[in-house]
PDB file of C-alpha atoms in Angstrom:
ATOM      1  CA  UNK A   1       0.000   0.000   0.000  1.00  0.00           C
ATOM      2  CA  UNK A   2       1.880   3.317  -1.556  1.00  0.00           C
ATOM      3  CA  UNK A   3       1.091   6.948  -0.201  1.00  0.00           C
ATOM      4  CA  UNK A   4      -0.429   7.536  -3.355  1.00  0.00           C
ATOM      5  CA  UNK A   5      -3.779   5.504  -2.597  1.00  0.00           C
ATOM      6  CA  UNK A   6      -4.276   7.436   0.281  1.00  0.00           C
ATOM      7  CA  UNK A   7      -3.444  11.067  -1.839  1.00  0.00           C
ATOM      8  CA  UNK A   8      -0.477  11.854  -0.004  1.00  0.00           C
ATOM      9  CA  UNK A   9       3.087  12.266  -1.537  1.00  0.00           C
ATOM     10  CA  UNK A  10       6.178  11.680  -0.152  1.00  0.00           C
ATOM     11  CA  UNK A  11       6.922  15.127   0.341  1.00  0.00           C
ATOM     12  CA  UNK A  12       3.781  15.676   2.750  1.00  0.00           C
ATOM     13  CA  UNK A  13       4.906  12.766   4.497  1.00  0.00           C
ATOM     14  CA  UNK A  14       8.062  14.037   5.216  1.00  0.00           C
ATOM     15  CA  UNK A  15       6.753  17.756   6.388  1.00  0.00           C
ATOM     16  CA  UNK A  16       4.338  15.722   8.100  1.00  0.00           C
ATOM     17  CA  UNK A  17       7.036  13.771  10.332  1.00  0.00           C
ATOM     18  CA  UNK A  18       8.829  17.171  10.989  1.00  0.00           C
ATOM     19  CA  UNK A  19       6.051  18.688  11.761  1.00  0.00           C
ATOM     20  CA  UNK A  20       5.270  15.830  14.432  1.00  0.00           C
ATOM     21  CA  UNK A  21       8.694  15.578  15.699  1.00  0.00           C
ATOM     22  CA  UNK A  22       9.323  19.428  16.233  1.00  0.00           C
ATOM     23  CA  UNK A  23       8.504  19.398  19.805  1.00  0.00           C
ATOM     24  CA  UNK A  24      11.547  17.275  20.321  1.00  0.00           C
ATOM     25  CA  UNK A  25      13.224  20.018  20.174  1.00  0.00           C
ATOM     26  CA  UNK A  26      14.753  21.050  23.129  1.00  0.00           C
ATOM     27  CA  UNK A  27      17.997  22.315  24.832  1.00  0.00           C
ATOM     28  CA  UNK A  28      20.949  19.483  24.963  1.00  0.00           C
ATOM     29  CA  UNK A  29      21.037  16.256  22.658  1.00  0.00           C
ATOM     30  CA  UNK A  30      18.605  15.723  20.322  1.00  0.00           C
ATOM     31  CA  UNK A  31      17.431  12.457  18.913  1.00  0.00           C
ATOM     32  CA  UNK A  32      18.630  11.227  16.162  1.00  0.00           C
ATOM     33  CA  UNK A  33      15.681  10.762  14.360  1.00  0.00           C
ATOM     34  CA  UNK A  34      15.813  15.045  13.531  1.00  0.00           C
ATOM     35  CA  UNK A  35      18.704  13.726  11.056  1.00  0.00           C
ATOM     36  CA  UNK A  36      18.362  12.473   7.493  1.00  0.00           C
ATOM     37  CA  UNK A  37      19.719   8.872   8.377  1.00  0.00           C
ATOM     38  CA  UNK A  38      17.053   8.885  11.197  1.00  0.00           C
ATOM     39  CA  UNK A  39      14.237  10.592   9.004  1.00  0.00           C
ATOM     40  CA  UNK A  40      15.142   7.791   6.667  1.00  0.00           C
ATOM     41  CA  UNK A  41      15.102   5.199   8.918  1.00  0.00           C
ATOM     42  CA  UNK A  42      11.521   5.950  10.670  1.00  0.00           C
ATOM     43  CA  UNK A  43       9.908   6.445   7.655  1.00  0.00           C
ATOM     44  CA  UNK A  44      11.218   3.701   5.639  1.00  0.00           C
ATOM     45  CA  UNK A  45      12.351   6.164   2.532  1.00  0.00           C
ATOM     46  CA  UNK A  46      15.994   5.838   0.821  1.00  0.00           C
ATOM     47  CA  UNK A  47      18.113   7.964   2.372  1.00  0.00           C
ATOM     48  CA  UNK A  48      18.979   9.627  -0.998  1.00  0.00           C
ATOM     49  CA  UNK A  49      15.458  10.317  -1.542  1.00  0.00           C
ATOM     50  CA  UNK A  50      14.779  11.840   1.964  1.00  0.00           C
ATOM     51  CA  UNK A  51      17.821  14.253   0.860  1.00  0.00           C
ATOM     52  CA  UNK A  52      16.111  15.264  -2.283  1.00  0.00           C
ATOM     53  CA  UNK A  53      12.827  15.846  -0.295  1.00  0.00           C
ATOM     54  CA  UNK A  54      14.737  18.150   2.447  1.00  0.00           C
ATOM     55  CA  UNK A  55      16.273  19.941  -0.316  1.00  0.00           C
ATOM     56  CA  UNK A  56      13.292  21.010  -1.932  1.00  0.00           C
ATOM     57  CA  UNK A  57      11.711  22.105   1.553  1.00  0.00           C
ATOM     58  CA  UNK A  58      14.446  24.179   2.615  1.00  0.00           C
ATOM     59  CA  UNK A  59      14.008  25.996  -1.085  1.00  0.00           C
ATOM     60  CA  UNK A  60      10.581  26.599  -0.491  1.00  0.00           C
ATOM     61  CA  UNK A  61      11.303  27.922   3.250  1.00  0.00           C
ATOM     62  CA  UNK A  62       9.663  25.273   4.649  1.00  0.00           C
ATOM     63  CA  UNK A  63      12.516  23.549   6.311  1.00  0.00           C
ATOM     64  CA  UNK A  64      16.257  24.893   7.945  1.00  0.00           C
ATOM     65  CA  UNK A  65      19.119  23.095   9.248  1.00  0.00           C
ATOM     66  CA  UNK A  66      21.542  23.439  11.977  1.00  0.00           C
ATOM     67  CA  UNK A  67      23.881  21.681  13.729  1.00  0.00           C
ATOM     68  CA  UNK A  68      23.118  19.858  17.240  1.00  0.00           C
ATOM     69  CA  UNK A  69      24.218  17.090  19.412  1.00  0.00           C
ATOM     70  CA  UNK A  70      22.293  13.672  19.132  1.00  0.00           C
ATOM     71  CA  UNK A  71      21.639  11.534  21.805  1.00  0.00           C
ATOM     72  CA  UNK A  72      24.296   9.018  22.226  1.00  0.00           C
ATOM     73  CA  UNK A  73      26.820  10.653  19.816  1.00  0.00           C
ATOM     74  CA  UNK A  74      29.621  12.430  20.398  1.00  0.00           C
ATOM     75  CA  UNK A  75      29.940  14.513  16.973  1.00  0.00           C
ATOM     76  CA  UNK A  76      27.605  17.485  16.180  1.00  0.00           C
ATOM     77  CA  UNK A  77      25.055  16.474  13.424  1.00  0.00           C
ATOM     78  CA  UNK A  78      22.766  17.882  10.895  1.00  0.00           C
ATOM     79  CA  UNK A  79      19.429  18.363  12.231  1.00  0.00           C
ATOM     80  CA  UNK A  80      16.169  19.053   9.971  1.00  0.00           C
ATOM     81  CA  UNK A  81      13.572  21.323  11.530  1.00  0.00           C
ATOM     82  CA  UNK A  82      10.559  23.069  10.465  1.00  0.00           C
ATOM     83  CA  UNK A  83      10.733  27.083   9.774  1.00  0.00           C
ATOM     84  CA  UNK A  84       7.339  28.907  11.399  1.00  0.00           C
ATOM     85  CA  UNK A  85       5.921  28.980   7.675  1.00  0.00           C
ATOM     86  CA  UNK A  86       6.858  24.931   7.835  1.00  0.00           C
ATOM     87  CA  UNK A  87       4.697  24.673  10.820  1.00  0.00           C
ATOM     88  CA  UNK A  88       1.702  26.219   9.402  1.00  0.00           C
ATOM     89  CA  UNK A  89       1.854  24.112   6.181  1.00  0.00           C
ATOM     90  CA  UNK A  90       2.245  21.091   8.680  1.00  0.00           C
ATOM     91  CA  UNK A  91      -0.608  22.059  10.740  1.00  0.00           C
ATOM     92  CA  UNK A  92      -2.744  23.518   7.824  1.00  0.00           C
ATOM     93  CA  UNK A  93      -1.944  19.850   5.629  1.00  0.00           C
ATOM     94  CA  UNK A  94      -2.645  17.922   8.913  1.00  0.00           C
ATOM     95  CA  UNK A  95      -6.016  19.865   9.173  1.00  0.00           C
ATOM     96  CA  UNK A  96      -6.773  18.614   5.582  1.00  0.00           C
ATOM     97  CA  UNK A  97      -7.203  15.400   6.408  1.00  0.00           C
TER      98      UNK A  97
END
């Protein structure tokens, strides 16, 4: 069963899962599942593809990055959060359905 028999593409998906994980968010580690191998990973997407997909979110101002520390690592990481326009597509999409 595809996201496409329930009219949703991959790209909603994704803004959908940041949208749902943004009050992770906090001061100290993050999880890892803010990063593109962990947004991967919970959503079952190819990595590649989940980069493609971030890309075009961050174009539209949808999406930013910045570095954090991730629970159980000791290296800084790229997280992916939702800008305040982000949110209100998230919320405004989630409210759609």
């Amino acid at each position: 069963m595809g996201s496409k028999e329930f009219g949703v593409t991959t790209n909603q998906i994704v803004l959908l899962y940041l949208y749902e994980t943004s009050p992770l968010i906090e001061k100290g580690p993050v999880p890892d599942i803010l990063t593109q191998k962990g947004i991967a990973r919970e959503l079952a997407i190819p990595r590649g593809y989940v980069s493609f997909i971030l890309t075009q979110l961050i174009t539209r101002g949808l999406c930013t990055i910045s570095l954090s520390h991730i629970k159980g690592e000791r290296r800084k990481q790229t997280i992916y959060t939702l800008t305040l326009e982000g949110c209100t597509a998230g919320k405004e999409l989630l409210k759609e359905m």
